[in-house]
Amino acid sequence: MPALSQKFYLKKAGLEIPPIIFGTSSLGNLYEALSWEIKRAIVSETVESVEPPVVLDTAGKYGAGLALETIGKLLRELEVTSDDVLISNKLGWLRTPLQGDEPTFEPGVWKDLKHDARQDISYDGILRAWEQGAELLGEEYSPELVSVHDPDVYLAQATNKSERAKLLDDILGAYQALEELKDAGETSAVGVGSKDWKVIRELHTNVDLDWVMFANSFTVWSHPKELLAFMEELAADDVYIINSAVFHSGFLVGSNFFDYKKIYTDHIEHRSKFHWREKFFAICSKFNVSPAVACIQFGMSPSQVSSISLNTSKPERIRANIRAIQIELPAEFWEAMKDEGLIDRDYQYV
């Protein structure tokens, strides 16, 4: 299979971006601790499967900096030059010493870590995260795309309007720092990654964003019309749109994690999700369609979405994911999805 050559243009920053971006949470031991050999194979297969530049999406939160550290070491080991890779670093979490048996952030999710992490979103905090990220990656791999990570989680801490206003000021201060880094030529494009797309919409009114990444927001499971309208607004403003987490933490392809939380078939509030998935799997089986391909294809279906970010812990999935963005599924499959009420009947992109 030849390397993927297609590119889209991140207009505000003058960068060429492929339609697939590679998430790196697995390099930070998300759900399982991978061996060095598997991590090396993931990065090797990634850089070989896309014509340069390949884009790696990472964050200080991923394994408390482990993903950043691993990326830097493996790129050097594989002799990948900085011209051949673009790194997106979502900032807002700092590596800290591990005090107990496991990290205090997202307990049970990250495995075999040697450090903890804490959220630090503010003007000074984002600069600290930038400096730590640069140190973990190595100076030759300075991130070209930067963002504030999980601003929605940060805002969700507020218990009243006054507290939320203070937290929002922290976030806007963080973006001031990112804009200064961009103005100084330290990085090229400022964006945002968030699970709550409405927080992205709120920030769009206050910050000149170059790109956005929606996580767990626009999927075959959930695709609100209001979000589609916002995508149209972003596209009109030349904001580059990346979709991510289209499997809802793997639930839509068979896992029992939904949006990073384990769910159970015997829990009354979870049953509707399992029922939806049963119908989804049945339609996929009927039309011989992979659930993963269906999720990927739907996640990329709006014309405003330029790239999709996919993460895997299996090297053999890299090229399978690339094939998945190039497959055209039969119209009858999507029609069956609409007939079963799994996709809105008036959804126009499939």
Short mmCIF file of N, CA and C in Angstrom, two decimals, residues 23-111:
data_model
loop_
_atom_site.label_atom_id
_atom_site.label_comp_id
_atom_site.label_asym_id
_atom_site.label_seq_id
_atom_site.Cartn_x
_atom_site.Cartn_y
_atom_site.Cartn_z
N GLY A 23 -3.16 10.01 16.85
CA GLY A 23 -3.16 10.22 18.28
C GLY A 23 -2.13 9.33 18.96
N THR A 24 -1.63 9.78 20.08
CA THR A 24 -0.52 9.07 20.73
C THR A 24 -0.79 8.71 22.18
N SER A 25 -2.04 8.68 22.59
CA SER A 25 -2.32 8.34 23.98
C SER A 25 -1.85 6.93 24.32
N SER A 26 -1.85 6.04 23.34
CA SER A 26 -1.37 4.67 23.61
C SER A 26 0.12 4.67 23.97
N LEU A 27 0.87 5.64 23.47
CA LEU A 27 2.28 5.73 23.83
C LEU A 27 2.46 6.18 25.28
N GLY A 28 1.39 6.69 25.87
CA GLY A 28 1.40 7.06 27.27
C GLY A 28 0.77 6.00 28.16
N ASN A 29 0.59 4.79 27.59
CA ASN A 29 0.05 3.65 28.34
C ASN A 29 -1.42 3.84 28.73
N LEU A 30 -2.23 4.28 27.76
CA LEU A 30 -3.66 4.36 27.98
C LEU A 30 -4.25 2.96 28.01
N TYR A 31 -4.87 2.61 29.12
CA TYR A 31 -5.52 1.31 29.36
C TYR A 31 -4.56 0.13 29.50
N GLU A 32 -3.38 0.20 28.85
CA GLU A 32 -2.42 -0.89 28.96
C GLU A 32 -1.01 -0.35 28.75
N ALA A 33 -0.04 -1.02 29.37
CA ALA A 33 1.36 -0.64 29.23
C ALA A 33 1.96 -1.41 28.06
N LEU A 34 2.23 -0.72 26.97
CA LEU A 34 2.80 -1.36 25.79
C LEU A 34 4.31 -1.50 25.92
N SER A 35 4.85 -2.53 25.29
CA SER A 35 6.29 -2.71 25.28
C SER A 35 6.93 -1.66 24.39
N TRP A 36 8.24 -1.44 24.59
CA TRP A 36 8.97 -0.49 23.75
C TRP A 36 8.94 -0.93 22.29
N GLU A 37 9.00 -2.24 22.06
CA GLU A 37 9.01 -2.75 20.69
C GLU A 37 7.70 -2.42 19.98
N ILE A 38 6.58 -2.54 20.67
CA ILE A 38 5.30 -2.21 20.05
C ILE A 38 5.19 -0.71 19.81
N LYS A 39 5.62 0.08 20.77
CA LYS A 39 5.59 1.54 20.58
C LYS A 39 6.47 1.96 19.40
N ARG A 40 7.62 1.32 19.30
CA ARG A 40 8.51 1.63 18.18
C ARG A 40 7.85 1.26 16.85
N ALA A 41 7.17 0.12 16.83
CA ALA A 41 6.50 -0.31 15.60
C ALA A 41 5.36 0.64 15.24
N ILE A 42 4.65 1.15 16.24
CA ILE A 42 3.56 2.10 15.98
C ILE A 42 4.10 3.36 15.33
N VAL A 43 5.15 3.93 15.90
CA VAL A 43 5.71 5.17 15.35
C VAL A 43 6.34 4.92 13.99
N SER A 44 7.05 3.80 13.85
CA SER A 44 7.68 3.48 12.57
C SER A 44 6.64 3.34 11.47
N GLU A 45 5.60 2.59 11.74
CA GLU A 45 4.55 2.37 10.74
C GLU A 45 3.84 3.69 10.42
N THR A 46 3.68 4.53 11.43
CA THR A 46 3.01 5.82 11.23
C THR A 46 3.79 6.69 10.26
N VAL A 47 5.08 6.87 10.50
CA VAL A 47 5.86 7.78 9.65
C VAL A 47 6.06 7.21 8.25
N GLU A 48 5.98 5.89 8.11
CA GLU A 48 6.16 5.29 6.79
C GLU A 48 4.87 5.28 5.97
N SER A 49 3.74 5.47 6.63
CA SER A 49 2.46 5.29 5.95
C SER A 49 1.90 6.57 5.34
N VAL A 50 2.49 7.71 5.68
CA VAL A 50 2.02 9.00 5.19
C VAL A 50 3.21 9.78 4.62
N GLU A 51 3.01 10.34 3.43
CA GLU A 51 4.06 11.19 2.88
C GLU A 51 4.25 12.40 3.79
N PRO A 52 5.49 12.80 4.05
CA PRO A 52 5.74 13.89 4.99
C PRO A 52 5.03 15.18 4.59
N PRO A 53 4.63 15.94 5.62
CA PRO A 53 4.82 15.64 7.03
C PRO A 53 3.67 14.81 7.60
N VAL A 54 4.03 13.89 8.50
CA VAL A 54 3.04 13.16 9.28
C VAL A 54 2.73 14.01 10.52
N VAL A 55 1.49 13.94 11.00
CA VAL A 55 1.11 14.73 12.18
C VAL A 55 0.85 13.80 13.36
N LEU A 56 1.54 14.06 14.46
CA LEU A 56 1.35 13.32 15.70
C LEU A 56 0.68 14.24 16.71
N ASP A 57 -0.43 13.80 17.26
CA ASP A 57 -1.16 14.58 18.25
C ASP A 57 -0.88 14.01 19.63
N THR A 58 -0.40 14.86 20.53
CA THR A 58 -0.02 14.38 21.84
C THR A 58 -0.39 15.40 22.90
N ALA A 59 -0.03 15.12 24.15
CA ALA A 59 -0.38 16.01 25.26
C ALA A 59 0.43 15.62 26.48
N GLY A 60 0.69 16.61 27.32
CA GLY A 60 1.38 16.32 28.58
C GLY A 60 0.57 15.42 29.48
N LYS A 61 -0.73 15.38 29.28
CA LYS A 61 -1.60 14.52 30.08
C LYS A 61 -1.43 13.05 29.73
N TYR A 62 -1.01 12.76 28.50
CA TYR A 62 -0.93 11.36 28.07
C TYR A 62 0.21 10.65 28.80
N GLY A 63 -0.18 9.89 29.79
CA GLY A 63 0.82 9.16 30.57
C GLY A 63 1.70 10.06 31.40
N ALA A 64 1.17 11.24 31.79
CA ALA A 64 1.95 12.20 32.58
C ALA A 64 3.28 12.51 31.89
N GLY A 65 3.20 12.81 30.61
CA GLY A 65 4.40 13.16 29.85
C GLY A 65 5.08 11.98 29.18
N LEU A 66 4.64 10.76 29.47
CA LEU A 66 5.29 9.58 28.90
C LEU A 66 5.18 9.57 27.38
N ALA A 67 4.02 9.95 26.85
CA ALA A 67 3.86 9.95 25.39
C ALA A 67 4.82 10.93 24.74
N LEU A 68 4.96 12.12 25.29
CA LEU A 68 5.90 13.11 24.77
C LEU A 68 7.32 12.57 24.78
N GLU A 69 7.70 12.01 25.89
CA GLU A 69 9.05 11.46 26.05
C GLU A 69 9.30 10.34 25.05
N THR A 70 8.31 9.47 24.88
CA THR A 70 8.44 8.34 23.97
C THR A 70 8.54 8.80 22.52
N ILE A 71 7.72 9.78 22.15
CA ILE A 71 7.76 10.30 20.78
C ILE A 71 9.15 10.83 20.46
N GLY A 72 9.69 11.67 21.33
CA GLY A 72 11.02 12.23 21.08
C GLY A 72 12.09 11.16 20.93
N LYS A 73 12.09 10.19 21.83
CA LYS A 73 13.10 9.14 21.78
C LYS A 73 12.97 8.30 20.51
N LEU A 74 11.74 7.96 20.14
CA LEU A 74 11.55 7.10 18.97
C LEU A 74 11.82 7.83 17.67
N LEU A 75 11.46 9.09 17.58
CA LEU A 75 11.77 9.84 16.36
C LEU A 75 13.27 9.93 16.15
N ARG A 76 14.01 10.12 17.24
CA ARG A 76 15.47 10.14 17.11
C ARG A 76 16.00 8.76 16.75
N GLU A 77 15.46 7.73 17.39
CA GLU A 77 15.89 6.36 17.12
C GLU A 77 15.63 5.97 15.67
N LEU A 78 14.51 6.44 15.13
CA LEU A 78 14.13 6.11 13.75
C LEU A 78 14.70 7.11 12.74
N GLU A 79 15.44 8.10 13.25
CA GLU A 79 16.10 9.11 12.40
C GLU A 79 15.09 9.87 11.55
N VAL A 80 13.98 10.24 12.18
CA VAL A 80 12.96 11.07 11.54
C VAL A 80 13.33 12.53 11.75
N THR A 81 13.46 13.29 10.67
CA THR A 81 13.84 14.69 10.82
C THR A 81 12.64 15.55 11.19
N SER A 82 12.91 16.73 11.71
CA SER A 82 11.84 17.63 12.10
C SER A 82 11.02 18.09 10.90
N ASP A 83 11.61 18.06 9.70
CA ASP A 83 10.87 18.45 8.49
C ASP A 83 9.80 17.43 8.11
N ASP A 84 9.94 16.21 8.61
CA ASP A 84 9.04 15.13 8.21
C ASP A 84 7.91 14.88 9.20
N VAL A 85 7.85 15.68 10.27
CA VAL A 85 6.83 15.44 11.28
C VAL A 85 6.33 16.78 11.82
N LEU A 86 5.03 16.88 12.00
CA LEU A 86 4.42 18.00 12.70
C LEU A 86 3.84 17.44 14.00
N ILE A 87 4.15 18.08 15.10
CA ILE A 87 3.65 17.63 16.40
C ILE A 87 2.64 18.64 16.93
N SER A 88 1.50 18.11 17.33
CA SER A 88 0.47 18.91 17.99
C SER A 88 0.52 18.58 19.47
N ASN A 89 0.81 19.57 20.29
CA ASN A 89 0.89 19.35 21.73
C ASN A 89 -0.21 20.13 22.42
N LYS A 90 -1.13 19.39 23.04
CA LYS A 90 -2.20 20.00 23.81
C LYS A 90 -1.68 20.28 25.22
N LEU A 91 -1.62 21.54 25.58
CA LEU A 91 -0.96 21.97 26.80
C LEU A 91 -1.96 22.22 27.92
N GLY A 92 -1.50 22.04 29.15
CA GLY A 92 -2.36 22.31 30.29
C GLY A 92 -2.14 21.35 31.44
N TRP A 93 -1.29 20.34 31.21
CA TRP A 93 -0.98 19.37 32.26
C TRP A 93 0.53 19.28 32.42
N LEU A 94 0.98 19.23 33.68
CA LEU A 94 2.39 19.16 34.01
C LEU A 94 2.73 17.84 34.68
N ARG A 95 3.84 17.26 34.28
CA ARG A 95 4.35 16.06 34.97
C ARG A 95 4.76 16.45 36.39
N THR A 96 4.37 15.62 37.36
CA THR A 96 4.74 15.82 38.76
C THR A 96 5.19 14.49 39.36
N PRO A 97 5.83 14.51 40.51
CA PRO A 97 6.26 13.24 41.13
C PRO A 97 5.08 12.36 41.50
N LEU A 98 5.28 11.08 41.37
CA LEU A 98 4.26 10.11 41.76
C LEU A 98 4.42 9.79 43.24
N GLN A 99 3.36 10.02 44.00
CA GLN A 99 3.43 9.85 45.46
C GLN A 99 2.94 8.49 45.92
N GLY A 100 2.00 7.90 45.16
CA GLY A 100 1.42 6.63 45.58
C GLY A 100 1.64 5.54 44.55
N ASP A 101 0.76 4.55 44.56
CA ASP A 101 0.90 3.42 43.64
C ASP A 101 0.46 3.76 42.23
N GLU A 102 -0.47 4.73 42.09
CA GLU A 102 -0.94 5.11 40.77
C GLU A 102 -1.20 6.61 40.72
N PRO A 103 -1.29 7.16 39.53
CA PRO A 103 -1.51 8.61 39.41
C PRO A 103 -2.85 9.02 40.00
N THR A 104 -2.93 10.29 40.39
CA THR A 104 -4.18 10.80 40.95
C THR A 104 -5.12 11.30 39.86
N PHE A 105 -4.61 11.57 38.65
CA PHE A 105 -5.48 12.02 37.57
C PHE A 105 -6.00 10.79 36.81
N GLU A 106 -7.27 10.77 36.52
CA GLU A 106 -7.91 9.67 35.81
C GLU A 106 -7.44 8.30 36.32
N PRO A 107 -7.67 8.01 37.60
CA PRO A 107 -7.22 6.72 38.16
C PRO A 107 -7.82 5.54 37.43
N GLY A 108 -6.99 4.53 37.21
CA GLY A 108 -7.43 3.31 36.56
C GLY A 108 -7.34 3.34 35.05
N VAL A 109 -7.05 4.50 34.48
CA VAL A 109 -7.02 4.65 33.03
C VAL A 109 -5.61 4.47 32.47
N TRP A 110 -4.62 5.03 33.17
CA TRP A 110 -3.23 5.00 32.70
C TRP A 110 -2.46 3.94 33.49
N LYS A 111 -1.66 3.15 32.79
CA LYS A 111 -1.03 1.99 33.41
C LYS A 111 0.49 2.14 33.51
#
